[in-house]
PDB file of C-alpha atoms and ligand atoms in Angstrom:
ATOM      1  CA  UNK A   1     128.727-210.307-204.087  1.00  0.00           C
ATOM      2  CA  UNK A   2     126.482-209.466-201.343  1.00  0.00           C
ATOM      3  CA  UNK A   3     124.501-206.188-202.493  1.00  0.00           C
ATOM      4  CA  UNK A   4     124.983-202.963-200.025  1.00  0.00           C
ATOM      5  CA  UNK A   5     121.878-201.903-198.146  1.00  0.00           C
ATOM      6  CA  UNK A   6     121.113-198.753-196.237  1.00  0.00           C
ATOM      7  CA  UNK A   7     118.256-199.072-194.143  1.00  0.00           C
ATOM      8  CA  UNK A   8     116.399-196.027-192.983  1.00  0.00           C
ATOM      9  CA  UNK A   9     113.779-197.074-190.111  1.00  0.00           C
ATOM     10  CA  UNK A  10     111.646-195.889-187.305  1.00  0.00           C
ATOM     11  CA  UNK A  11     112.429-199.211-185.738  1.00  0.00           C
ATOM     12  CA  UNK A  12     109.135-200.861-184.800  1.00  0.00           C
ATOM     13  CA  UNK A  13     108.645-204.566-184.719  1.00  0.00           C
ATOM     14  CA  UNK A  14     108.225-205.103-188.390  1.00  0.00           C
ATOM     15  CA  UNK A  15     111.178-202.835-189.085  1.00  0.00           C
ATOM     16  CA  UNK A  16     113.140-205.141-186.776  1.00  0.00           C
ATOM     17  CA  UNK A  17     111.694-208.222-188.984  1.00  0.00           C
ATOM     18  CA  UNK A  18     112.789-206.326-192.056  1.00  0.00           C
ATOM     19  CA  UNK A  19     116.397-205.684-190.510  1.00  0.00           C
ATOM     20  CA  UNK A  20     116.820-209.064-189.222  1.00  0.00           C
ATOM     21  CA  UNK A  21     115.816-210.524-192.738  1.00  0.00           C
ATOM     22  CA  UNK A  22     118.581-208.247-194.330  1.00  0.00           C
ATOM     23  CA  UNK A  23     121.193-208.830-191.536  1.00  0.00           C
ATOM     24  CA  UNK A  24     120.431-212.673-191.906  1.00  0.00           C
ATOM     25  CA  UNK A  25     120.537-212.902-195.873  1.00  0.00           C
ATOM     26  CA  UNK A  26     123.891-213.892-197.395  1.00  0.00           C
ATOM     27  CA  UNK A  27     122.787-211.842-200.619  1.00  0.00           C
ATOM     28  CA  UNK A  28     122.911-208.449-198.717  1.00  0.00           C
ATOM     29  CA  UNK A  29     125.359-206.562-196.689  1.00  0.00           C
ATOM     30  CA  UNK A  30     123.842-203.993-194.434  1.00  0.00           C
ATOM     31  CA  UNK A  31     126.179-201.401-194.220  1.00  0.00           C
ATOM     32  CA  UNK A  32     124.142-198.657-192.608  1.00  0.00           C
ATOM     33  CA  UNK A  33     121.034-198.200-190.501  1.00  0.00           C
ATOM     34  CA  UNK A  34     119.659-194.900-189.778  1.00  0.00           C
ATOM     35  CA  UNK A  35     116.782-193.933-187.278  1.00  0.00           C
ATOM     36  CA  UNK A  36     113.947-191.935-188.070  1.00  0.00           C
ATOM     37  CA  UNK A  37     111.052-190.976-185.694  1.00  0.00           C
ATOM     38  CA  UNK A  38     107.832-192.615-186.185  1.00  0.00           C
ATOM     39  CA  UNK A  39     106.542-195.620-184.658  1.00  0.00           C
ATOM     40  CA  UNK A  40     108.763-194.427-181.783  1.00  0.00           C
ATOM     41  CA  UNK A  41     110.631-191.333-180.972  1.00  0.00           C
ATOM     42  CA  UNK A  42     113.885-190.809-182.810  1.00  0.00           C
ATOM     43  CA  UNK A  43     116.155-191.591-179.896  1.00  0.00           C
ATOM     44  CA  UNK A  44     114.033-194.653-178.986  1.00  0.00           C
ATOM     45  CA  UNK A  45     114.504-195.853-182.567  1.00  0.00           C
ATOM     46  CA  UNK A  46     118.141-195.365-182.629  1.00  0.00           C
ATOM     47  CA  UNK A  47     118.105-197.263-179.151  1.00  0.00           C
ATOM     48  CA  UNK A  48     116.167-200.019-180.893  1.00  0.00           C
ATOM     49  CA  UNK A  49     118.883-200.295-183.810  1.00  0.00           C
ATOM     50  CA  UNK A  50     121.396-201.293-181.270  1.00  0.00           C
ATOM     51  CA  UNK A  51     119.381-203.112-179.159  1.00  0.00           C
ATOM     52  CA  UNK A  52     118.461-205.363-182.254  1.00  0.00           C
ATOM     53  CA  UNK A  53     122.176-205.579-183.403  1.00  0.00           C
ATOM     54  CA  UNK A  54     123.539-206.704-179.906  1.00  0.00           C
ATOM     55  CA  UNK A  55     120.388-209.022-179.670  1.00  0.00           C
ATOM     56  CA  UNK A  56     121.280-210.683-182.816  1.00  0.00           C
ATOM     57  CA  UNK A  57     124.624-210.840-181.642  1.00  0.00           C
ATOM     58  CA  UNK A  58     125.735-209.244-185.153  1.00  0.00           C
ATOM     59  CA  UNK A  59     129.500-209.567-185.749  1.00  0.00           C
ATOM     60  CA  UNK A  60     130.122-206.743-187.868  1.00  0.00           C
ATOM     61  CA  UNK A  61     127.983-204.138-187.001  1.00  0.00           C
ATOM     62  CA  UNK A  62     126.879-201.689-189.662  1.00  0.00           C
ATOM     63  CA  UNK A  63     127.167-198.024-189.220  1.00  0.00           C
ATOM     64  CA  UNK A  64     124.391-196.669-187.102  1.00  0.00           C
ATOM     65  CA  UNK A  65     122.966-192.964-187.675  1.00  0.00           C
ATOM     66  CA  UNK A  66     120.617-190.638-186.033  1.00  0.00           C
ATOM     67  CA  UNK A  67     118.170-188.786-188.355  1.00  0.00           C
ATOM     68  CA  UNK A  68     115.328-186.481-187.688  1.00  0.00           C
ATOM     69  CA  UNK A  69     111.804-186.631-186.302  1.00  0.00           C
ATOM     70  CA  UNK A  70     109.021-186.343-188.892  1.00  0.00           C
ATOM     71  CA  UNK A  71     107.292-183.290-189.304  1.00  0.00           C
ATOM     72  CA  UNK A  72     103.920-184.342-188.366  1.00  0.00           C
ATOM     73  CA  UNK A  73     104.712-186.940-185.789  1.00  0.00           C
ATOM     74  CA  UNK A  74     101.847-188.393-183.994  1.00  0.00           C
ATOM     75  CA  UNK A  75     101.959-187.976-180.476  1.00  0.00           C
ATOM     76  CA  UNK A  76     102.719-191.478-179.163  1.00  0.00           C
ATOM     77  CA  UNK A  77     103.875-192.774-182.633  1.00  0.00           C
ATOM     78  CA  UNK A  78     102.523-196.229-183.306  1.00  0.00           C
ATOM     79  CA  UNK A  79     103.166-197.504-179.441  1.00  0.00           C
ATOM     80  CA  UNK A  80      99.279-199.116-179.875  1.00  0.00           C
ATOM     81  CA  UNK A  81     100.825-201.211-182.474  1.00  0.00           C
ATOM     82  CA  UNK A  82     104.284-202.022-181.594  1.00  0.00           C
ATOM     83  CA  UNK A  83     104.172-201.238-177.651  1.00  0.00           C
ATOM     84  CA  UNK A  84     105.788-198.294-175.789  1.00  0.00           C
ATOM     85  CA  UNK A  85     109.365-199.244-176.683  1.00  0.00           C
ATOM     86  CA  UNK A  86     108.467-200.327-180.346  1.00  0.00           C
ATOM     87  CA  UNK A  87     109.630-203.749-179.881  1.00  0.00           C
ATOM     88  CA  UNK A  88     106.887-205.231-177.950  1.00  0.00           C
ATOM     89  CA  UNK A  89     108.116-204.290-174.583  1.00  0.00           C
ATOM     90  CA  UNK A  90     110.355-207.182-174.381  1.00  0.00           C
ATOM     91  CA  UNK A  91     113.240-207.353-171.976  1.00  0.00           C
ATOM     92  CA  UNK A  92     116.188-206.503-174.493  1.00  0.00           C
ATOM     93  CA  UNK A  93     119.254-204.213-172.996  1.00  0.00           C
ATOM     94  CA  UNK A  94     120.606-201.115-174.701  1.00  0.00           C
ATOM     95  CA  UNK A  95     124.191-201.415-175.046  1.00  0.00           C
ATOM     96  CA  UNK A  96     126.060-198.844-173.054  1.00  0.00           C
ATOM     97  CA  UNK A  97     127.854-195.865-174.423  1.00  0.00           C
ATOM     98  CA  UNK A  98     126.777-196.120-178.213  1.00  0.00           C
ATOM     99  CA  UNK A  99     126.624-192.883-179.881  1.00  0.00           C
ATOM    100  CA  UNK A 100     125.154-192.940-183.348  1.00  0.00           C
ATOM    101  CA  UNK A 101     126.583-190.867-186.102  1.00  0.00           C
ATOM    102  CA  UNK A 102     124.619-187.832-188.003  1.00  0.00           C
ATOM    103  CA  UNK A 103     122.726-189.326-190.773  1.00  0.00           C
ATOM    104  CA  UNK A 104     124.063-186.894-193.425  1.00  0.00           C
ATOM    105  CA  UNK A 105     127.657-188.098-192.986  1.00  0.00           C
ATOM    106  CA  UNK A 106     126.452-191.867-193.070  1.00  0.00           C
ATOM    107  CA  UNK A 107     124.288-191.301-196.219  1.00  0.00           C
ATOM    108  CA  UNK A 108     127.111-189.101-197.897  1.00  0.00           C
ATOM    109  CA  UNK A 109     129.786-191.705-197.057  1.00  0.00           C
ATOM    110  CA  UNK A 110     127.826-194.818-198.132  1.00  0.00           C
ATOM    111  CA  UNK A 111     126.654-193.256-201.374  1.00  0.00           C
ATOM    112  CA  UNK A 112     129.994-192.086-202.345  1.00  0.00           C
ATOM    113  CA  UNK A 113     131.441-195.428-201.529  1.00  0.00           C
ATOM    114  CA  UNK A 114     128.917-197.714-203.271  1.00  0.00           C
ATOM    115  CA  UNK A 115     127.038-195.550-205.891  1.00  0.00           C
ATOM    116  CA  UNK A 116     124.603-197.248-208.222  1.00  0.00           C
ATOM    117  CA  UNK A 117     125.488-200.536-206.273  1.00  0.00           C
ATOM    118  CA  UNK A 118     123.684-198.859-202.991  1.00  0.00           C
ATOM    119  CA  UNK A 119     120.167-200.096-202.151  1.00  0.00           C
ATOM    120  CA  UNK A 120     118.236-197.680-199.815  1.00  0.00           C
ATOM    121  CA  UNK A 121     115.515-199.281-198.148  1.00  0.00           C
ATOM    122  CA  UNK A 122     113.142-196.646-196.105  1.00  0.00           C
ATOM    123  CA  UNK A 123     110.501-198.267-194.008  1.00  0.00           C
ATOM    124  CA  UNK A 124     109.486-195.322-192.030  1.00  0.00           C
ATOM    125  CA  UNK A 125     108.476-191.544-192.620  1.00  0.00           C
ATOM    126  CA  UNK A 126     110.636-190.121-195.586  1.00  0.00           C
ATOM    127  CA  UNK A 127     111.830-187.431-193.409  1.00  0.00           C
ATOM    128  CA  UNK A 128     115.732-188.099-193.573  1.00  0.00           C
ATOM    129  CA  UNK A 129     115.570-188.886-197.280  1.00  0.00           C
ATOM    130  CA  UNK A 130     113.709-185.332-197.881  1.00  0.00           C
ATOM    131  CA  UNK A 131     116.432-183.590-195.784  1.00  0.00           C
ATOM    132  CA  UNK A 132     119.140-185.351-197.795  1.00  0.00           C
ATOM    133  CA  UNK A 133     117.479-184.383-201.041  1.00  0.00           C
ATOM    134  CA  UNK A 134     117.222-180.830-200.114  1.00  0.00           C
ATOM    135  CA  UNK A 135     120.657-180.356-198.492  1.00  0.00           C
ATOM    136  CA  UNK A 136     122.947-182.462-200.864  1.00  0.00           C
ATOM    137  CA  UNK A 137     121.103-182.168-204.350  1.00  0.00           C
ATOM    138  CA  UNK A 138     122.216-184.800-206.740  1.00  0.00           C
ATOM    139  CA  UNK A 139     123.224-187.325-203.883  1.00  0.00           C
ATOM    140  CA  UNK A 140     120.282-189.694-203.631  1.00  0.00           C
ATOM    141  CA  UNK A 141     119.772-189.989-207.492  1.00  0.00           C
ATOM    142  CA  UNK A 142     123.508-191.603-207.424  1.00  0.00           C
ATOM    143  CA  UNK A 143     122.137-194.814-205.302  1.00  0.00           C
ATOM    144  CA  UNK A 144     121.020-197.623-207.262  1.00  0.00           C
ATOM    145  CA  UNK A 145     117.286-197.852-206.251  1.00  0.00           C
ATOM    146  CA  UNK A 146     115.447-196.737-203.225  1.00  0.00           C
ATOM    147  CA  UNK A 147     112.765-199.094-201.940  1.00  0.00           C
ATOM    148  CA  UNK A 148     110.085-197.522-199.791  1.00  0.00           C
ATOM    149  CA  UNK A 149     107.468-199.149-197.825  1.00  0.00           C
ATOM    150  CA  UNK A 150     104.759-196.599-197.741  1.00  0.00           C
ATOM    151  CA  UNK A 151     101.452-195.254-199.009  1.00  0.00           C
ATOM    152  CA  UNK A 152      97.927-196.687-200.037  1.00  0.00           C
ATOM    153  CA  UNK A 153      97.289-196.612-203.560  1.00  0.00           C
ATOM    154  CA  UNK A 154      93.974-198.237-203.992  1.00  0.00           C
ATOM    155  CA  UNK A 155      93.324-199.401-200.598  1.00  0.00           C
ATOM    156  CA  UNK A 156      92.204-197.354-197.414  1.00  0.00           C
ATOM    157  CA  UNK A 157      94.882-196.081-194.940  1.00  0.00           C
ATOM    158  CA  UNK A 158      95.814-197.539-191.664  1.00  0.00           C
ATOM    159  CA  UNK A 159      96.455-194.303-189.706  1.00  0.00           C
ATOM    160  CA  UNK A 160      93.363-192.412-191.135  1.00  0.00           C
ATOM    161  CA  UNK A 161      91.012-193.514-193.791  1.00  0.00           C
ATOM    162  CA  UNK A 162      93.126-191.931-196.559  1.00  0.00           C
ATOM    163  CA  UNK A 163      96.743-192.199-195.396  1.00  0.00           C
ATOM    164  CA  UNK A 164      99.039-194.843-194.496  1.00  0.00           C
ATOM    165  CA  UNK A 165     101.251-194.244-191.301  1.00  0.00           C
ATOM    166  CA  UNK A 166     104.679-193.422-192.751  1.00  0.00           C
ATOM    167  CA  UNK A 167     103.059-190.885-195.451  1.00  0.00           C
ATOM    168  CA  UNK A 168     100.940-189.647-193.000  1.00  0.00           C
ATOM    169  CA  UNK A 169     104.112-188.881-190.521  1.00  0.00           C
ATOM    170  CA  UNK A 170     105.332-186.590-193.279  1.00  0.00           C
ATOM    171  CA  UNK A 171     103.269-186.077-196.241  1.00  0.00           C
ATOM    172  CA  UNK A 172     105.581-183.240-197.689  1.00  0.00           C
ATOM    173  CA  UNK A 173     108.741-185.475-197.526  1.00  0.00           C
ATOM    174  CA  UNK A 174     106.782-188.270-199.047  1.00  0.00           C
ATOM    175  CA  UNK A 175     105.499-185.682-201.912  1.00  0.00           C
ATOM    176  CA  UNK A 176     109.165-184.700-202.269  1.00  0.00           C
ATOM    177  CA  UNK A 177     110.621-188.026-202.838  1.00  0.00           C
ATOM    178  CA  UNK A 178     108.037-189.607-204.880  1.00  0.00           C
ATOM    179  CA  UNK A 179     107.873-186.729-207.351  1.00  0.00           C
ATOM    180  CA  UNK A 180     111.658-186.111-207.481  1.00  0.00           C
ATOM    181  CA  UNK A 181     112.428-188.583-210.364  1.00  0.00           C
ATOM    182  CA  UNK A 182     114.438-190.976-208.226  1.00  0.00           C
ATOM    183  CA  UNK A 183     114.792-194.748-208.745  1.00  0.00           C
ATOM    184  CA  UNK A 184     111.983-195.575-206.486  1.00  0.00           C
ATOM    185  CA  UNK A 185     110.194-198.775-205.766  1.00  0.00           C
ATOM    186  CA  UNK A 186     107.122-198.368-203.617  1.00  0.00           C
ATOM    187  CA  UNK A 187     105.981-201.084-201.598  1.00  0.00           C
ATOM    188  CA  UNK A 188     102.370-199.774-200.529  1.00  0.00           C
ATOM    189  CA  UNK A 189      99.832-201.118-197.913  1.00  0.00           C
ATOM    190  CA  UNK A 190      97.937-202.393-200.877  1.00  0.00           C
ATOM    191  CA  UNK A 191     100.413-205.323-201.061  1.00  0.00           C
ATOM    192  CA  UNK A 192     101.760-205.381-197.549  1.00  0.00           C
ATOM    193  CA  UNK A 193      98.494-205.606-195.802  1.00  0.00           C
ATOM    194  CA  UNK A 194      98.259-209.077-197.318  1.00  0.00           C
ATOM    195  CA  UNK A 195     101.132-210.546-195.447  1.00  0.00           C
ATOM    196  CA  UNK A 196     100.600-211.498-191.895  1.00  0.00           C
ATOM    197  CA  UNK A 197     102.596-214.041-189.504  1.00  0.00           C
ATOM    198  CA  UNK A 198     100.435-215.935-187.002  1.00  0.00           C
ATOM    199  CA  UNK A 199     101.246-218.467-183.977  1.00  0.00           C
ATOM    200  CA  UNK A 200     102.543-221.124-186.343  1.00  0.00           C
ATOM    201  CA  UNK A 201     105.127-218.668-187.587  1.00  0.00           C
ATOM    202  CA  UNK A 202     106.225-217.384-184.330  1.00  0.00           C
ATOM    203  CA  UNK A 203     106.785-221.146-183.242  1.00  0.00           C
ATOM    204  CA  UNK A 204     108.902-221.721-186.352  1.00  0.00           C
ATOM    205  CA  UNK A 205     110.924-218.862-185.409  1.00  0.00           C
ATOM    206  CA  UNK A 206     111.311-219.895-181.722  1.00  0.00           C
ATOM    207  CA  UNK A 207     112.152-223.538-182.859  1.00  0.00           C
ATOM    208  CA  UNK A 208     114.669-222.458-185.287  1.00  0.00           C
ATOM    209  CA  UNK A 209     117.501-222.046-182.518  1.00  0.00           C
ATOM    210  CA  UNK A 210     118.494-218.762-184.089  1.00  0.00           C
ATOM    211  CA  UNK A 211     119.194-215.595-182.248  1.00  0.00           C
ATOM    212  CA  UNK A 212     117.063-213.668-184.940  1.00  0.00           C
ATOM    213  CA  UNK A 213     114.098-216.227-184.764  1.00  0.00           C
ATOM    214  CA  UNK A 214     114.199-216.250-180.850  1.00  0.00           C
ATOM    215  CA  UNK A 215     114.324-212.447-180.804  1.00  0.00           C
ATOM    216  CA  UNK A 216     111.268-212.136-183.335  1.00  0.00           C
ATOM    217  CA  UNK A 217     109.196-214.672-181.544  1.00  0.00           C
ATOM    218  CA  UNK A 218     109.397-212.545-178.239  1.00  0.00           C
ATOM    219  CA  UNK A 219     109.007-209.269-180.091  1.00  0.00           C
ATOM    220  CA  UNK A 220     105.693-210.245-182.136  1.00  0.00           C
ATOM    221  CA  UNK A 221     103.793-211.735-179.212  1.00  0.00           C
ATOM    222  CA  UNK A 222     102.883-207.931-177.821  1.00  0.00           C
ATOM    223  CA  UNK A 223     101.468-206.795-181.171  1.00  0.00           C
ATOM    224  CA  UNK A 224      99.760-210.080-181.932  1.00  0.00           C
ATOM    225  CA  UNK A 225      97.957-209.966-178.383  1.00  0.00           C
ATOM    226  CA  UNK A 226      97.105-206.202-178.728  1.00  0.00           C
ATOM    227  CA  UNK A 227      96.225-206.336-182.383  1.00  0.00           C
ATOM    228  CA  UNK A 228      92.992-204.225-183.266  1.00  0.00           C
ATOM    229  CA  UNK A 229      89.789-206.315-183.017  1.00  0.00           C
ATOM    230  CA  UNK A 230      89.484-209.224-185.452  1.00  0.00           C
ATOM    231  CA  UNK A 231      93.190-209.428-185.919  1.00  0.00           C
ATOM    232  CA  UNK A 232      94.514-210.706-182.745  1.00  0.00           C
ATOM    233  CA  UNK A 233      97.002-213.345-183.163  1.00  0.00           C
ATOM    234  CA  UNK A 234      98.155-211.878-186.542  1.00  0.00           C
ATOM    235  CA  UNK A 235     101.172-209.278-187.304  1.00  0.00           C
ATOM    236  CA  UNK A 236     101.525-207.877-190.356  1.00  0.00           C
ATOM    237  CA  UNK A 237     105.231-207.606-191.601  1.00  0.00           C
ATOM    238  CA  UNK A 238     104.901-204.480-193.764  1.00  0.00           C
ATOM    239  CA  UNK A 239     108.587-203.519-193.797  1.00  0.00           C
ATOM    240  CA  UNK A 240     109.951-207.008-194.607  1.00  0.00           C
ATOM    241  CA  UNK A 241     108.316-206.810-197.905  1.00  0.00           C
ATOM    242  CA  UNK A 242     110.594-203.742-198.828  1.00  0.00           C
ATOM    243  CA  UNK A 243     113.483-206.234-198.065  1.00  0.00           C
ATOM    244  CA  UNK A 244     111.702-208.835-199.936  1.00  0.00           C
ATOM    245  CA  UNK A 245     111.625-207.039-203.207  1.00  0.00           C
ATOM    246  CA  UNK A 246     115.753-206.903-203.115  1.00  0.00           C
ATOM    247  CA  UNK A 247     115.917-210.359-202.265  1.00  0.00           C
ATOM    248  CA  UNK A 248     113.123-212.155-204.334  1.00  0.00           C
ATOM    249  CA  UNK A 249     112.077-209.721-206.967  1.00  0.00           C
ATOM    250  CA  UNK A 250     110.240-212.498-208.986  1.00  0.00           C
ATOM    251  CA  UNK A 251     107.651-212.763-206.061  1.00  0.00           C
ATOM    252  CA  UNK A 252     106.359-209.502-206.945  1.00  0.00           C
ATOM    253  CA  UNK A 253     104.659-207.824-209.930  1.00  0.00           C
ATOM    254  CA  UNK A 254     104.864-203.934-210.206  1.00  0.00           C
ATOM    255  CA  UNK A 255     103.493-201.211-212.432  1.00  0.00           C
ATOM    256  CA  UNK A 256     104.885-197.728-213.647  1.00  0.00           C
ATOM    257  CA  UNK A 257     102.819-194.934-212.137  1.00  0.00           C
ATOM    258  CA  UNK A 258     103.258-191.356-210.853  1.00  0.00           C
ATOM    259  CA  UNK A 259     101.969-191.174-207.225  1.00  0.00           C
ATOM    260  CA  UNK A 260     100.709-187.834-206.064  1.00  0.00           C
ATOM    261  CA  UNK A 261     100.799-187.243-202.140  1.00  0.00           C
ATOM    262  CA  UNK A 262      98.401-184.967-200.420  1.00  0.00           C
ATOM    263  CA  UNK A 263     100.360-182.724-198.239  1.00  0.00           C
ATOM    264  CA  UNK A 264      97.614-180.944-196.098  1.00  0.00           C
ATOM    265  CA  UNK A 265      94.418-181.002-194.753  1.00  0.00           C
ATOM    266  CA  UNK A 266      92.178-183.840-193.667  1.00  0.00           C
ATOM    267  CA  UNK A 267      93.530-186.237-196.497  1.00  0.00           C
ATOM    268  CA  UNK A 268      97.051-185.298-195.690  1.00  0.00           C
ATOM    269  CA  UNK A 269      99.422-188.333-196.487  1.00  0.00           C
ATOM    270  CA  UNK A 270      96.912-189.892-199.282  1.00  0.00           C
ATOM    271  CA  UNK A 271      98.828-191.340-201.975  1.00  0.00           C
ATOM    272  CA  UNK A 272      96.970-191.217-205.410  1.00  0.00           C
ATOM    273  CA  UNK A 273      97.945-192.893-208.472  1.00  0.00           C
ATOM    274  CA  UNK A 274      98.647-190.313-211.370  1.00  0.00           C
ATOM    275  CA  UNK A 275      97.855-192.230-214.835  1.00  0.00           C
ATOM    276  CA  UNK A 276      98.870-190.970-218.416  1.00  0.00           C
ATOM    277  CA  UNK A 277     100.062-187.597-219.261  1.00  0.00           C
ATOM    278  CA  UNK A 278      99.387-185.992-215.672  1.00  0.00           C
ATOM    279  CA  UNK A 279     102.269-188.133-214.331  1.00  0.00           C
ATOM    280  CA  UNK A 280     105.537-186.158-213.684  1.00  0.00           C
ATOM    281  CA  UNK A 281     108.326-188.683-211.990  1.00  0.00           C
ATOM    282  CA  UNK A 282     106.837-192.035-212.595  1.00  0.00           C
ATOM    283  CA  UNK A 283     108.211-194.750-209.726  1.00  0.00           C
ATOM    284  CA  UNK A 284     107.961-198.498-210.052  1.00  0.00           C
ATOM    285  CA  UNK A 285     104.706-199.464-207.711  1.00  0.00           C
ATOM    286  CA  UNK A 286     104.323-203.069-206.309  1.00  0.00           C
ATOM    287  CA  UNK A 287     101.036-204.132-207.169  1.00  0.00           C
ATOM    288  CA  UNK A 288     101.061-207.713-206.063  1.00  0.00           C
ATOM    289  CA  UNK A 289     102.977-210.639-204.028  1.00  0.00           C
ATOM    290  CA  UNK A 290     103.273-214.339-203.798  1.00  0.00           C
ATOM    291  CA  UNK A 291     102.356-214.377-200.311  1.00  0.00           C
ATOM    292  CA  UNK A 292     103.049-218.147-199.425  1.00  0.00           C
ATOM    293  CA  UNK A 293     106.415-218.049-201.506  1.00  0.00           C
ATOM    294  CA  UNK A 294     107.232-214.728-199.728  1.00  0.00           C
ATOM    295  CA  UNK A 295     106.634-216.262-196.142  1.00  0.00           C
ATOM    296  CA  UNK A 296     108.266-219.525-196.656  1.00  0.00           C
ATOM    297  CA  UNK A 297     111.594-217.546-197.934  1.00  0.00           C
ATOM    298  CA  UNK A 298     111.378-215.068-195.179  1.00  0.00           C
ATOM    299  CA  UNK A 299     111.191-217.617-192.684  1.00  0.00           C
ATOM    300  CA  UNK A 300     113.667-219.947-194.256  1.00  0.00           C
ATOM    301  CA  UNK A 301     116.387-216.729-194.478  1.00  0.00           C
ATOM    302  CA  UNK A 302     115.475-215.719-190.595  1.00  0.00           C
ATOM    303  CA  UNK A 303     116.154-219.638-189.507  1.00  0.00           C
ATOM    304  CA  UNK A 304     119.288-220.482-191.645  1.00  0.00           C
ATOM    305  CA  UNK A 305     121.855-219.099-189.030  1.00  0.00           C
ATOM    306  CA  UNK A 306     122.712-221.728-186.638  1.00  0.00           C
ATOM    307  CA  UNK A 307     124.803-221.020-183.539  1.00  0.00           C
ATOM    308  CA  UNK A 308     126.790-223.667-181.901  1.00  0.00           C
ATOM    309  CA  UNK A 309     125.926-222.840-178.268  1.00  0.00           C
TER     310      UNK A 309
HETATM  311  O1  RIB B   1     102.133-198.465-192.319  1.00  0.00           O
HETATM  312  C1  RIB B   1     102.984-199.352-191.991  1.00  0.00           C
HETATM  313  C2  RIB B   1     104.399-198.632-191.765  1.00  0.00           C
HETATM  314  O2  RIB B   1     104.154-197.849-190.581  1.00  0.00           O
HETATM  315  C3  RIB B   1     105.506-199.566-191.295  1.00  0.00           C
HETATM  316  O3  RIB B   1     106.635-199.107-191.678  1.00  0.00           O
HETATM  317  C4  RIB B   1     105.618-199.355-189.904  1.00  0.00           C
HETATM  318  O4  RIB B   1     106.628-199.956-189.225  1.00  0.00           O
HETATM  319  C5  RIB B   1     105.100-197.964-189.510  1.00  0.00           C
HETATM  320  O5  RIB B   1     106.316-197.435-189.476  1.00  0.00           O
HETATM  321 CA1   CA B   2     108.457-198.870-190.255  1.00  0.00          CA
END
């Protein structure tokens, strides 16, 4: 029985890899995808969700929701990483006339429908989750697990020396969700920064003959060409690991830790481990991944679908 998934995303290129992976896997049923601002402004993130679903020719679309802009959104988001449209500036039409639903009704409906079977995967700023947690007390706690890509626990940040991008965009939201005693599994930069795809993976995706493969191969070109010095030709698939934790848990090692998030000042968004008695709500923190096995499984899943064209 496929496991129900609700994906909360700021729909950049690595979000698209994560979403395509979840949509391509027979083990998962993506029942909802909700936009949050971050990599791109909120409405562009919502447009990118439907661009991806149409581009992959997904037959039974998940519910699509529109959430919020993060409290400390960086002007320009992460256009320097993902391109101005968030999808590597590829030609990919926006289906006309699509109207996403409000994120609150979508979260409420899926949690009430699936309860502890539901897997929430949050791969953008945690703004939507924190708003749900405040406005609908007890609702998020009814989900089975909440897998979050975010934070930098023992490694430097990627948007400031201290903070990872998702946490930096809304530090208060990250602090609230990580300190709420929710069933959180955190997949931090410490692990995701080890997993990059390169030209050989792009060629594999293109050769697969699948819509997901062809689309992603096109999408990752811009980020690989415009990557920061020394990283050209490689692209970090941060968000795909959050889906990987659901699909292949044996490829990851984790520890139970308290995580404290700095909410203001020059270190805003920094996530520190709280060891021992000081820890209030402990979460499961992924601390390592079998990189080659993850990449092999990810590519195998994305390239599995065959269309008779
Ligand atoms: O720091 C990496 C995270 O920030 C990823 O989710 C990426 O998509 C951006 O949102
Ligand atoms: Ca993201």
